[in-house]
Short mmCIF file of C-alpha atoms in Angstrom, two decimals:
data_model
loop_
_atom_site.label_atom_id
_atom_site.label_comp_id
_atom_site.label_asym_id
_atom_site.label_seq_id
_atom_site.Cartn_x
_atom_site.Cartn_y
_atom_site.Cartn_z
CA MET A 1 34.23 -106.01 20.42
CA ARG A 2 37.82 -106.64 19.37
CA ARG A 3 36.69 -107.29 15.80
CA ILE A 4 34.63 -104.09 15.82
CA HIS A 5 37.65 -102.08 16.95
CA VAL A 6 39.80 -103.71 14.26
CA GLY A 7 37.11 -102.71 11.79
CA ASN A 8 37.19 -99.10 12.96
CA ALA A 9 40.96 -98.97 12.60
CA LEU A 10 40.94 -100.54 9.12
CA SER A 11 38.22 -98.23 7.79
CA ALA A 12 40.00 -95.15 9.18
CA PHE A 13 43.31 -96.39 7.77
CA GLY A 14 41.74 -96.71 4.32
CA LEU A 15 40.13 -93.27 4.51
CA GLY A 16 43.43 -91.73 5.59
CA PHE A 17 44.95 -92.81 2.29
CA THR A 18 42.62 -90.69 0.17
CA VAL A 19 40.79 -87.97 2.13
CA PRO A 20 43.71 -85.49 2.38
CA TYR A 21 44.43 -85.79 -1.35
CA LEU A 22 40.94 -85.92 -2.83
CA TYR A 23 40.84 -82.26 -3.86
CA VAL A 24 44.27 -82.41 -5.51
CA TYR A 25 43.34 -85.65 -7.30
CA VAL A 26 40.15 -84.28 -8.85
CA ALA A 27 41.26 -80.72 -9.57
CA GLN A 28 44.85 -81.23 -10.71
CA VAL A 29 45.68 -84.86 -11.41
CA ARG A 30 42.48 -85.55 -13.36
CA GLY A 31 42.45 -81.95 -14.62
CA LEU A 32 38.75 -81.44 -13.85
CA GLY A 33 39.19 -78.08 -12.15
CA ALA A 34 38.44 -76.55 -8.77
CA MET A 35 34.69 -76.38 -9.43
CA THR A 36 34.38 -80.14 -9.92
CA ALA A 37 36.59 -80.79 -6.90
CA GLY A 38 34.32 -78.59 -4.79
CA LEU A 39 31.27 -80.44 -6.11
CA VAL A 40 32.84 -83.75 -5.13
CA LEU A 41 33.20 -82.57 -1.53
CA ALA A 42 29.60 -81.33 -1.61
CA VAL A 43 28.40 -84.67 -3.03
CA PHE A 44 29.91 -86.46 -0.03
CA ALA A 45 27.77 -84.36 2.32
CA VAL A 46 24.61 -84.60 0.21
CA ALA A 47 24.90 -88.39 -0.14
CA ALA A 48 25.22 -88.72 3.63
CA LEU A 49 22.18 -86.52 4.25
CA ILE A 50 20.11 -88.63 1.87
CA VAL A 51 21.01 -92.11 3.13
CA LEU A 52 21.26 -91.60 6.89
CA PRO A 53 17.49 -91.43 7.63
CA PHE A 54 17.00 -94.72 5.75
CA ALA A 55 20.06 -96.23 7.44
CA GLY A 56 18.57 -95.71 10.88
CA ARG A 57 15.36 -97.46 9.89
CA ALA A 58 17.29 -100.36 8.34
CA ILE A 59 19.47 -100.80 11.44
CA VAL A 60 16.38 -100.91 13.65
CA ARG A 61 14.61 -103.50 11.48
CA ARG A 62 17.53 -105.66 10.25
CA GLY A 63 20.28 -105.10 12.78
CA PRO A 64 23.56 -103.17 12.38
CA LEU A 65 25.70 -105.96 10.92
CA PRO A 66 23.88 -106.51 7.58
CA VAL A 67 23.65 -102.74 7.12
CA LEU A 68 27.37 -102.36 7.80
CA LEU A 69 28.31 -105.08 5.30
CA ALA A 70 26.18 -103.46 2.58
CA ALA A 71 27.75 -100.06 3.33
CA LEU A 72 31.26 -101.50 3.13
CA VAL A 73 30.63 -103.10 -0.27
CA LEU A 74 29.13 -99.83 -1.57
CA ALA A 75 32.10 -97.82 -0.24
CA ALA A 76 34.59 -100.27 -1.78
CA LEU A 77 32.91 -99.96 -5.19
CA GLY A 78 32.85 -96.17 -4.86
CA ALA A 79 36.54 -95.98 -3.91
CA LEU A 80 37.68 -98.28 -6.70
CA SER A 81 35.59 -96.51 -9.35
CA LEU A 82 36.80 -93.11 -8.11
CA GLY A 83 40.39 -94.18 -8.70
CA LEU A 84 39.51 -95.18 -12.27
CA ALA A 85 37.11 -92.33 -13.14
CA GLY A 86 38.33 -90.03 -15.89
CA ASN A 87 35.44 -87.58 -16.36
CA ALA A 88 33.33 -85.37 -14.11
CA VAL A 89 30.16 -87.51 -14.22
CA ALA A 90 32.01 -90.69 -13.26
CA VAL A 91 33.88 -88.88 -10.47
CA LEU A 92 30.66 -87.44 -8.98
CA LEU A 93 28.80 -90.77 -9.13
CA SER A 94 31.75 -92.57 -7.53
CA ALA A 95 31.99 -89.92 -4.81
CA ALA A 96 28.27 -90.34 -4.10
CA ALA A 97 28.68 -94.10 -3.60
CA LEU A 98 31.76 -93.66 -1.42
CA GLY A 99 30.16 -90.89 0.63
CA ALA A 100 26.96 -92.87 1.20
CA GLY A 101 28.90 -95.96 2.29
CA GLN A 102 31.09 -93.98 4.68
CA ALA A 103 28.09 -92.23 6.21
CA VAL A 104 26.21 -95.46 6.96
CA MET A 105 29.30 -97.08 8.53
CA GLN A 106 29.28 -94.62 11.44
CA PRO A 107 25.86 -95.37 13.00
CA ALA A 108 26.14 -99.09 12.16
CA LEU A 109 29.47 -99.44 13.99
CA ALA A 110 28.22 -97.27 16.86
CA THR A 111 25.14 -99.48 17.26
CA MET A 112 27.32 -102.61 17.23
CA ILE A 113 29.40 -101.11 20.04
CA VAL A 114 26.21 -100.42 22.01
CA ASP A 115 24.98 -103.99 21.50
CA CYS A 116 28.35 -105.51 22.48
CA SER A 117 29.00 -103.38 25.58
CA SER A 118 27.42 -102.80 28.95
CA ALA A 119 26.83 -99.52 30.77
CA ASP A 120 30.08 -100.17 32.67
CA THR A 121 32.25 -100.59 29.55
CA ARG A 122 30.54 -98.33 27.01
CA SER A 123 32.53 -95.16 27.65
CA ARG A 124 35.82 -97.02 27.35
CA ALA A 125 34.61 -98.77 24.18
CA PHE A 126 33.77 -95.47 22.46
CA ALA A 127 37.04 -93.92 23.65
CA THR A 128 38.92 -96.86 22.11
CA GLN A 129 36.97 -96.42 18.87
CA PHE A 130 37.89 -92.73 18.65
CA PHE A 131 41.53 -93.45 19.50
CA LEU A 132 41.83 -96.10 16.77
CA GLN A 133 40.04 -93.92 14.23
CA ASN A 134 42.49 -91.07 14.69
CA LEU A 135 45.45 -93.43 14.77
CA GLY A 136 44.28 -95.09 11.55
CA LEU A 137 43.66 -91.75 9.81
CA GLY A 138 47.08 -90.46 10.85
CA VAL A 139 48.99 -93.56 9.77
CA GLY A 140 47.02 -93.86 6.53
CA GLY A 141 47.60 -90.21 5.66
CA LEU A 142 51.31 -90.50 6.44
CA ILE A 143 51.80 -93.58 4.25
CA GLY A 144 49.57 -92.18 1.50
CA GLY A 145 51.61 -88.98 1.39
CA HIS A 146 54.71 -90.99 0.51
CA LEU A 147 52.92 -92.94 -2.23
CA VAL A 148 51.26 -90.12 -4.15
CA ASP A 149 52.86 -88.38 -7.10
CA THR A 150 50.85 -85.60 -8.73
CA THR A 151 52.56 -86.34 -12.06
CA ARG A 152 51.29 -89.96 -12.13
CA VAL A 153 47.59 -90.85 -12.15
CA SER A 154 48.52 -94.45 -11.37
CA SER A 155 49.80 -93.48 -7.92
CA PHE A 156 46.35 -92.15 -6.98
CA THR A 157 44.66 -95.17 -8.53
CA LEU A 158 46.81 -97.27 -6.20
CA LEU A 159 45.64 -95.23 -3.19
CA PHE A 160 41.97 -95.71 -4.01
CA ALA A 161 42.56 -99.42 -4.68
CA ILE A 162 44.16 -99.77 -1.24
CA GLU A 163 41.18 -97.99 0.32
CA ALA A 164 38.76 -100.34 -1.46
CA ALA A 165 40.84 -103.34 -0.33
CA MET A 166 40.62 -102.14 3.30
CA PHE A 167 36.83 -102.02 3.05
CA LEU A 168 36.70 -105.52 1.58
CA VAL A 169 39.05 -106.89 4.26
CA LEU A 170 36.70 -105.35 6.79
CA VAL A 171 33.79 -107.19 5.13
CA VAL A 172 35.62 -110.47 5.74
CA VAL A 173 36.45 -109.56 9.36
CA MET A 174 32.91 -108.42 10.16
CA SER A 175 31.38 -111.49 8.55
CA THR A 176 32.88 -113.53 11.41
CA VAL A 177 31.15 -111.42 14.09
CA ARG A 178 28.25 -113.02 15.94
CA MET A 179 26.22 -110.21 17.43
CA PRO A 180 24.37 -110.69 20.72
CA HIS A 181 20.60 -110.60 20.49
CA SER A 182 19.19 -107.08 20.53
CA PRO A 183 15.54 -106.08 20.21
CA ARG A 184 14.55 -105.20 16.64
CA ILE A 185 11.31 -104.11 15.04
CA GLU A 186 10.80 -106.88 12.52
CA ASP A 187 7.07 -107.62 12.51
CA ALA A 188 5.67 -104.08 12.44
CA PRO A 189 4.91 -102.49 9.09
CA ALA A 190 7.75 -100.35 7.82
CA GLY A 191 5.75 -97.12 7.75
CA SER A 192 4.33 -97.44 11.25
CA ALA A 193 7.68 -98.42 12.71
CA ALA A 194 9.38 -95.44 11.15
CA LYS A 195 6.67 -92.98 12.18
CA GLY A 196 6.60 -94.36 15.70
CA GLY A 197 10.37 -94.15 16.01
CA TRP A 198 10.50 -90.56 14.77
CA LYS A 199 7.60 -89.54 17.01
CA ARG A 200 9.31 -91.00 20.08
CA LEU A 201 12.60 -89.37 19.15
CA LEU A 202 11.10 -85.91 18.63
CA GLY A 203 9.17 -86.32 21.87
CA ASN A 204 12.39 -87.08 23.75
CA ARG A 205 13.28 -83.57 24.92
CA ALA A 206 16.74 -84.55 26.13
CA MET A 207 17.61 -86.14 22.77
CA VAL A 208 16.39 -83.09 20.85
CA GLN A 209 18.53 -80.84 23.06
CA LEU A 210 21.51 -83.17 22.61
CA CYS A 211 21.08 -82.94 18.82
CA VAL A 212 21.09 -79.14 19.02
CA LEU A 213 24.18 -79.28 21.21
CA GLY A 214 25.82 -81.78 18.86
CA PHE A 215 25.21 -79.52 15.87
CA VAL A 216 26.92 -76.61 17.66
CA LEU A 217 29.81 -78.86 18.74
CA PHE A 218 30.54 -80.13 15.24
CA PHE A 219 29.90 -76.70 13.69
CA ALA A 220 32.46 -75.04 15.98
CA CYS A 221 35.12 -77.77 15.73
CA TYR A 222 35.16 -80.14 12.78
CA GLY A 223 33.29 -77.67 10.58
CA GLN A 224 36.23 -75.25 10.90
CA PHE A 225 39.26 -77.54 10.74
CA GLU A 226 39.73 -77.76 6.99
CA SER A 227 38.03 -74.50 5.99
CA GLY A 228 37.63 -71.52 8.29
CA LEU A 229 40.41 -72.16 10.77
CA SER A 230 42.97 -73.09 8.14
CA ALA A 231 41.99 -70.06 6.02
CA TYR A 232 42.28 -67.84 9.08
CA GLY A 233 45.72 -69.25 9.88
CA VAL A 234 47.02 -68.62 6.36
CA GLU A 235 45.42 -65.19 5.84
CA ALA A 236 45.60 -63.62 9.32
CA ALA A 237 48.50 -65.41 11.00
CA GLY A 238 50.67 -65.99 7.94
CA ILE A 239 50.93 -69.71 8.68
CA SER A 240 52.76 -71.76 6.05
CA THR A 241 51.28 -74.93 4.61
CA SER A 242 53.91 -77.00 6.43
CA ALA A 243 52.94 -75.37 9.73
CA LEU A 244 49.29 -76.10 8.95
CA GLY A 245 50.21 -79.76 8.52
CA THR A 246 52.04 -79.62 11.85
CA ALA A 247 48.91 -78.20 13.50
CA LEU A 248 46.76 -81.04 12.13
CA ALA A 249 49.36 -83.54 13.34
CA ALA A 250 49.32 -81.90 16.80
CA ASN A 251 45.56 -82.39 16.94
CA THR A 252 45.85 -86.09 16.14
CA MET A 253 48.81 -86.55 18.48
CA MET A 254 46.93 -84.93 21.37
CA ILE A 255 44.02 -87.34 20.87
CA VAL A 256 46.28 -90.40 20.62
CA VAL A 257 48.36 -89.45 23.66
CA ALA A 258 45.65 -88.05 25.94
CA GLN A 259 42.65 -90.26 25.16
CA PHE A 260 42.94 -92.85 27.92
CA ALA A 261 44.36 -90.42 30.49
CA VAL A 262 41.35 -88.19 29.86
CA LEU A 263 39.03 -91.21 30.05
CA LYS A 264 39.93 -91.84 33.69
CA PHE A 265 38.98 -88.25 34.46
CA VAL A 266 35.67 -88.04 32.60
CA GLU A 267 34.36 -91.45 33.69
CA ARG A 268 33.77 -90.04 37.19
CA ARG A 269 32.28 -86.72 36.12
CA ARG A 270 28.77 -85.69 35.11
CA ARG A 271 28.48 -85.93 31.35
CA SER A 272 26.82 -82.55 31.01
CA ARG A 273 29.64 -80.92 33.00
CA VAL A 274 32.28 -82.64 30.86
CA ILE A 275 30.69 -81.21 27.70
CA ALA A 276 30.49 -77.79 29.36
CA GLY A 277 34.20 -78.09 30.18
CA VAL A 278 34.92 -78.81 26.51
CA GLY A 279 33.20 -75.55 25.59
CA LEU A 280 35.50 -73.66 27.96
CA ILE A 281 38.61 -75.42 26.59
CA TRP A 282 37.58 -74.54 23.04
CA ALA A 283 36.97 -70.94 24.13
CA VAL A 284 40.61 -70.85 25.28
CA ALA A 285 41.58 -72.36 21.91
CA TRP A 286 39.85 -69.51 20.06
CA VAL A 287 41.53 -66.93 22.29
CA THR A 288 44.85 -68.58 21.41
CA ALA A 289 43.92 -68.46 17.72
CA GLY A 290 43.10 -64.78 18.15
CA TYR A 291 46.57 -64.15 19.52
CA ALA A 292 48.10 -66.04 16.59
CA GLY A 293 46.33 -63.94 13.96
CA LEU A 294 45.59 -60.64 15.67
CA GLY A 295 48.50 -60.31 18.09
CA HIS A 296 51.75 -58.53 17.42
CA GLY A 297 54.24 -61.24 18.34
CA SER A 298 56.84 -62.83 16.14
CA GLN A 299 56.00 -65.29 13.39
CA GLU A 300 57.40 -68.10 15.55
CA MET A 301 55.04 -67.16 18.40
CA ALA A 302 52.09 -66.96 16.01
CA THR A 303 52.89 -70.41 14.62
CA ALA A 304 53.26 -71.89 18.12
CA ALA A 305 49.93 -70.37 19.17
CA PHE A 306 48.20 -71.71 16.06
CA VAL A 307 49.56 -75.23 16.61
CA SER A 308 48.43 -74.99 20.26
CA THR A 309 44.92 -74.11 19.05
CA TYR A 310 44.64 -77.41 17.20
CA ALA A 311 46.09 -79.29 20.19
CA LEU A 312 43.46 -77.74 22.51
CA PHE A 313 40.74 -78.81 20.10
CA GLY A 314 42.16 -82.35 20.26
CA LEU A 315 41.96 -82.32 24.07
CA GLY A 316 38.28 -81.39 23.86
CA GLU A 317 37.64 -84.11 21.30
CA ALA A 318 39.25 -86.70 23.58
CA MET A 319 36.85 -85.63 26.35
CA LEU A 320 33.81 -85.84 24.07
CA SER A 321 34.43 -89.31 22.62
CA PRO A 322 33.63 -91.28 25.83
CA THR A 323 30.81 -88.87 26.72
CA VAL A 324 28.52 -87.98 23.82
CA ALA A 325 28.17 -91.34 22.01
CA PRO A 326 27.34 -93.31 25.20
CA LEU A 327 24.82 -90.60 26.10
CA VAL A 328 23.06 -91.06 22.75
CA ALA A 329 22.89 -94.80 23.46
CA ASP A 330 21.48 -94.22 26.96
CA LEU A 331 18.79 -91.87 25.65
CA ALA A 332 17.60 -94.38 23.03
CA PRO A 333 14.63 -96.62 23.95
CA GLU A 334 15.18 -100.35 23.71
CA GLY A 335 15.54 -101.43 20.08
CA LEU A 336 15.97 -97.92 18.66
CA ALA A 337 19.69 -97.32 19.23
CA GLY A 338 20.33 -97.59 15.48
CA GLN A 339 17.85 -94.85 14.66
CA TYR A 340 19.18 -92.54 17.38
CA ASN A 341 22.76 -93.09 16.22
CA SER A 342 21.75 -92.36 12.62
CA VAL A 343 19.95 -89.15 13.59
CA PHE A 344 22.98 -87.96 15.53
CA ALA A 345 25.22 -88.81 12.56
CA LEU A 346 22.82 -86.81 10.38
CA VAL A 347 23.17 -83.83 12.71
CA LYS A 348 26.95 -84.14 12.42
CA GLN A 349 26.80 -84.15 8.62
CA LEU A 350 24.59 -81.04 8.63
CA ALA A 351 27.10 -79.24 10.84
CA LEU A 352 29.98 -80.33 8.61
CA ALA A 353 28.11 -78.96 5.58
CA VAL A 354 27.12 -75.64 7.15
CA GLY A 355 30.36 -75.04 9.09
CA PRO A 356 32.71 -74.52 6.11
CA ALA A 357 30.08 -72.50 4.21
CA VAL A 358 29.83 -70.03 7.11
CA GLY A 359 33.35 -70.15 8.52
CA GLY A 360 35.38 -70.11 5.30
CA PRO A 361 34.27 -66.74 3.87
CA LEU A 362 34.14 -65.14 7.34
CA ALA A 363 37.66 -66.26 8.23
CA ALA A 364 39.14 -65.14 4.94
CA SER A 365 37.79 -61.58 5.07
CA LEU A 366 36.80 -60.68 8.65
CA HIS A 367 39.50 -62.08 10.94
CA GLY A 368 38.45 -60.43 14.20
CA PRO A 369 34.69 -61.13 13.91
CA TYR A 370 35.49 -64.75 12.96
CA VAL A 371 37.41 -65.39 16.18
CA VAL A 372 34.88 -63.52 18.33
CA THR A 373 31.96 -65.40 16.75
CA PHE A 374 33.37 -68.83 17.47
CA LEU A 375 34.57 -67.78 20.92
CA LEU A 376 30.94 -66.96 21.72
CA VAL A 377 29.79 -70.21 20.08
CA SER A 378 32.17 -72.17 22.35
CA LEU A 379 30.79 -70.43 25.42
CA GLY A 380 27.33 -71.25 24.10
CA ILE A 381 28.32 -74.94 24.11
CA SER A 382 28.91 -74.72 27.86
CA ALA A 383 25.54 -73.04 28.41
CA LEU A 384 23.69 -75.62 26.28
CA ALA A 385 25.44 -78.49 28.10
CA ILE A 386 24.41 -77.20 31.52
CA ARG A 387 20.85 -76.79 30.29
CA LEU A 388 20.89 -80.34 28.89
CA GLY A 389 21.98 -81.67 32.29
CA ARG A 390 18.68 -80.50 33.80
CA HIS A 391 16.77 -82.87 31.51
CA LEU A 392 18.94 -85.94 32.08
CA SER A 393 18.19 -88.58 34.67
CA PRO A 394 20.91 -89.44 37.21
CA ALA A 395 21.58 -92.70 35.33
CA GLN A 396 22.11 -90.77 32.08
CA ASP A 397 24.17 -87.90 33.45
CA ARG A 398 26.07 -89.75 36.19
CA PRO A 399 25.99 -93.45 35.25
CA TRP A 400 28.96 -94.31 37.50
CA HIS A 401 27.22 -92.76 40.53
CA HIS A 402 23.97 -94.53 39.73
CA ARG A 403 25.70 -97.93 39.43
CA THR A 404 27.58 -97.38 42.71
CA ARG A 405 24.36 -96.63 44.59
CA VAL A 406 22.62 -99.68 43.14
CA ILE A 407 25.49 -101.94 44.21
CA ALA A 408 25.67 -100.41 47.67
CA ARG A 409 21.96 -100.42 48.47
CA GLY A 410 20.71 -103.34 46.43
CA PRO A 411 17.75 -103.27 44.06
CA ALA A 412 15.10 -100.65 44.66
CA PRO A 413 11.72 -101.90 45.95
CA GLU A 414 8.90 -102.25 43.49
CA PRO A 415 6.74 -99.10 43.36
CA VAL A 416 3.26 -99.45 44.85
CA THR A 417 0.59 -98.33 42.39
CA ALA A 418 -2.79 -96.95 43.37
CA GLU A 419 -4.52 -99.94 41.77
CA ALA A 420 -2.46 -102.38 43.84
#
């Protein structure tokens, strides 16, 4: 588990070097224009949507570790070639390789955490993963910002080389991991295993509802961070680019500071109620954003409100990290955790693709309707979470309560069947 967490931190650290500067690198430094830069960002999403269904099947049949190692090598090649690419075709192909590798890392690492943790430690393990990811992204972005120089292509080549090196270091670290035995579908034909897994997943009503809820969560939060919400802040609230950077830093700082304090609170609460609470917190965040852009206060008050909006989003994210990922693991039948993690990652990628496409134009032109729309979406998260809770078993919704009862009362008696 320690090696897995080191891997999460290293991969996030490497991504932090390049992600904030990718648009500038393609559009300005390489001189390929805004259209190509936009296509690069779209290629990341498309590559993820293509590979994730196959990744889930591979994790189920081969285990998460070999899939992770292959994804890391692919991402390293993509990062290195992206730093050396000088034309649009090479940039797009490199971005596709990097995007595909990054996408497969998520469910592979999540499945490794599931296999290396118990029901008692899973929430804390996923909270630690999220904490280290944000810390790595923040530190990587901070260091990368001091290394880049838009007048020198070599400075960006260095960034992408460092990112590739982080992935390769992670290959070495993960090669030393010895995973505990977990059930895998190795003997069944590939087609029947895949069809059976998808049929069971689509027949799992709670998982389908969680996927719908997950799409709305990512659509209303991450899908707005770098598009709609930032456009709204600049256009409606008059936020400067430096203040926008401060808001993003406040989001990361809230997660880093509050993660383990929040963990103690959510570990003893029903998971469905925690997610519903996140919807209410994000509703308050959108009201605060509305004040920043539509109120009549001073520019200082508008900036403070906008920064607070990002901080409130960070608080909600800290509550979700030890809640949603363990719930996906608990809903997965034995041996299919990899497929369920991949499907949920696919849902996240869909939300991240649709969110900016919807939120960006709406925020730039219709400020009031934009805030009202996502205020209602946040309240919808609370309603969907409460509805999901009705389809969860006590062990899935309140695992701490279920474990306490088992310890107090001892094992339940074997059920008596009619045949017996």
